[in-house]
Amino acid sequence: MTDVPVGSSSWQKSSYCAQGEACVHVAAARTGAIELTESGDPTGAILRTTPTAWAALVRTLKEDHPHG
């Protein structure tokens, strides 16, 4: 992937990314943390969280917006 910060593992773009620059990128850091950044400012802030908190957020989002 290009246009994402270096120093983390493989950055993955959100599957819900609209076309353009409004995307969230997620990576598993070497420290075990989960890192998030936005494509509009890839060298800007990186949000770090625990795998447990990230899983809880994803689970909640899926429950509130089921596919179907």
Coordinates of N, CA and C in Angstrom, one line a residue:
M1 N 0.8 -1.2 0.0 CA 0.0 0.0 0.0 C 0.9 1.2 0.0
T2 N 0.5 2.3 -0.6 CA 1.2 3.5 -0.6 C 0.5 4.5 0.1
D3 N 1.1 5.7 0.4 CA 0.5 6.8 1.1 C 0.1 6.5 2.5
V4 N 0.8 5.6 3.1 CA 0.5 5.3 4.6 C 1.8 5.4 5.3
P5 N 1.8 5.6 6.6 CA 3.0 5.8 7.3 C 3.9 4.5 7.3
V6 N 5.1 4.7 7.3 CA 6.1 3.6 7.5 C 6.3 3.4 8.9
G7 N 6.8 2.2 9.3 CA 7.1 1.9 10.7 C 6.2 1.0 11.3
S8 N 5.0 0.8 10.7 CA 4.1 -0.2 11.1 C 4.1 -1.4 10.2
S9 N 3.4 -2.4 10.5 CA 3.3 -3.6 9.7 C 2.5 -3.2 8.5
S10 N 1.9 -4.2 7.9 CA 1.1 -4.0 6.7 C -0.2 -3.2 7.0
W11 N -0.4 -2.1 6.3 CA -1.6 -1.3 6.4 C -2.6 -1.8 5.5
Q12 N -3.8 -1.9 6.0 CA -5.0 -2.4 5.2 C -6.0 -1.3 5.2
K13 N -6.5 -1.1 4.0 CA -7.6 -0.1 3.8 C -8.9 -0.6 4.2
S14 N -9.8 0.2 4.8 CA -11.1 -0.3 5.2 C -11.9 -0.8 4.0
S15 N -12.6 -1.8 4.1 CA -13.5 -2.3 3.1 C -14.7 -1.4 2.8
Y16 N -14.9 -0.5 3.7 CA -16.0 0.5 3.6 C -15.5 1.8 3.0
C17 N -14.3 1.8 2.5 CA -13.7 3.0 1.9 C -14.5 3.5 0.7
A18 N -14.9 4.8 0.8 CA -15.6 5.4 -0.4 C -14.4 5.7 -1.4
Q19 N -14.8 6.0 -2.6 CA -13.8 6.4 -3.5 C -13.3 7.8 -3.1
G20 N -12.0 8.0 -3.4 CA -11.4 9.3 -3.0 C -10.5 9.1 -1.8
E21 N -10.4 10.2 -1.0 CA -9.4 10.2 0.1 C -10.0 10.0 1.5
A22 N -11.2 9.5 1.6 CA -11.9 9.3 2.9 C -11.8 7.9 3.3
C23 N -10.6 7.4 3.6 CA -10.4 6.0 4.0 C -9.7 5.9 5.3
V24 N -9.9 4.8 6.0 CA -9.2 4.5 7.2 C -8.3 3.3 6.9
H25 N -7.1 3.4 7.4 CA -6.1 2.4 7.3 C -5.8 1.8 8.7
V26 N -5.7 0.5 8.7 CA -5.5 -0.3 10.0 C -4.3 -1.1 9.9
A27 N -3.5 -1.2 10.9 CA -2.3 -2.1 10.9 C -2.1 -2.6 12.3
A28 N -1.5 -3.8 12.4 CA -1.1 -4.4 13.6 C 0.3 -4.0 13.8
A29 N 0.6 -3.2 14.9 CA 1.9 -2.7 15.1 C 2.8 -3.9 15.7
R30 N 4.1 -3.7 15.6 CA 5.0 -4.7 16.1 C 4.9 -4.8 17.6
T31 N 4.4 -3.8 18.3 CA 4.2 -3.8 19.7 C 3.0 -4.6 20.2
G32 N 2.2 -5.0 19.2 CA 0.9 -5.7 19.5 C -0.3 -4.8 19.5
A33 N -0.1 -3.5 19.4 CA -1.2 -2.5 19.4 C -1.8 -2.5 18.0
I34 N -3.0 -2.0 17.9 CA -3.7 -1.8 16.6 C -3.6 -0.3 16.3
E35 N -3.2 0.0 15.1 CA -3.0 1.4 14.7 C -3.9 1.8 13.6
L36 N -4.5 3.0 13.7 CA -5.4 3.5 12.6 C -4.9 4.9 12.2
T37 N -5.1 5.1 10.9 CA -4.7 6.5 10.4 C -5.7 6.7 9.2
E38 N -5.7 7.9 8.7 CA -6.6 8.2 7.6 C -5.8 8.5 6.3
S39 N -6.4 8.2 5.2 CA -5.6 8.4 3.9 C -5.5 9.9 3.6
G40 N -6.4 10.7 4.0 CA -6.3 12.1 3.7 C -5.1 12.8 4.3
D41 N -4.5 12.2 5.4 CA -3.4 12.8 6.0 C -2.5 11.6 6.6
P42 N -1.9 10.8 5.7 CA -1.3 9.6 6.2 C 0.0 9.8 7.0
T43 N 0.5 11.0 7.0 CA 1.7 11.3 7.9 C 1.3 12.0 9.2
G44 N 0.0 12.2 9.3 CA -0.6 12.8 10.5 C -0.7 11.9 11.7
A45 N -1.7 12.1 12.5 CA -1.9 11.3 13.7 C -2.1 9.9 13.4
I46 N -1.6 9.0 14.3 CA -1.9 7.6 14.3 C -2.5 7.3 15.6
L47 N -3.7 6.7 15.6 CA -4.4 6.3 16.8 C -4.0 4.9 17.1
R48 N -3.7 4.7 18.4 CA -3.3 3.3 18.8 C -4.2 2.8 19.9
T49 N -4.6 1.5 19.8 CA -5.5 0.9 20.7 C -5.1 -0.5 20.9
T50 N -5.8 -1.2 21.9 CA -5.5 -2.6 22.1 C -6.3 -3.5 21.2
P51 N -5.9 -4.7 20.9 CA -6.7 -5.6 20.1 C -8.0 -5.8 20.7
T52 N -8.2 -5.9 22.0 CA -9.4 -6.1 22.7 C -10.4 -5.0 22.4
A53 N -9.9 -3.7 22.6 CA -10.8 -2.6 22.3 C -11.2 -2.5 20.8
W54 N -10.2 -2.8 19.9 CA -10.5 -2.8 18.5 C -11.6 -3.8 18.2
A55 N -11.5 -5.0 18.7 CA -12.4 -6.1 18.4 C -13.8 -5.7 19.0
A56 N -13.9 -5.0 20.1 CA -15.2 -4.6 20.7 C -15.8 -3.5 19.8
L57 N -15.0 -2.6 19.3 CA -15.5 -1.6 18.4 C -16.1 -2.2 17.1
V58 N -15.3 -3.1 16.5 CA -15.8 -3.7 15.2 C -17.0 -4.5 15.5
R59 N -17.1 -5.3 16.6 CA -18.2 -6.1 16.9 C -19.5 -5.2 17.1
T60 N -19.3 -4.1 17.8 CA -20.4 -3.2 18.0 C -20.9 -2.6 16.7
L61 N -20.0 -2.2 15.8 CA -20.4 -1.6 14.5 C -21.1 -2.6 13.7
K62 N -20.7 -3.9 13.7 CA -21.4 -4.9 13.0 C -22.8 -5.2 13.5
E63 N -22.9 -5.1 14.8 CA -24.2 -5.4 15.4 C -25.2 -4.2 15.1
D64 N -24.7 -3.0 15.0 CA -25.5 -1.8 14.7 C -25.9 -1.7 13.3
H65 N -25.0 -2.3 12.4 CA -25.2 -2.1 10.9 C -25.0 -3.5 10.3
P66 N -25.9 -4.4 10.5 CA -25.7 -5.7 9.9 C -25.9 -5.7 8.3
H67 N -25.2 -6.5 7.7 CA -25.3 -6.6 6.2 C -26.5 -7.4 5.9
G68 N -27.1 -7.1 4.8 CA -28.2 -8.0 4.5 C -29.1 -7.4 3.5

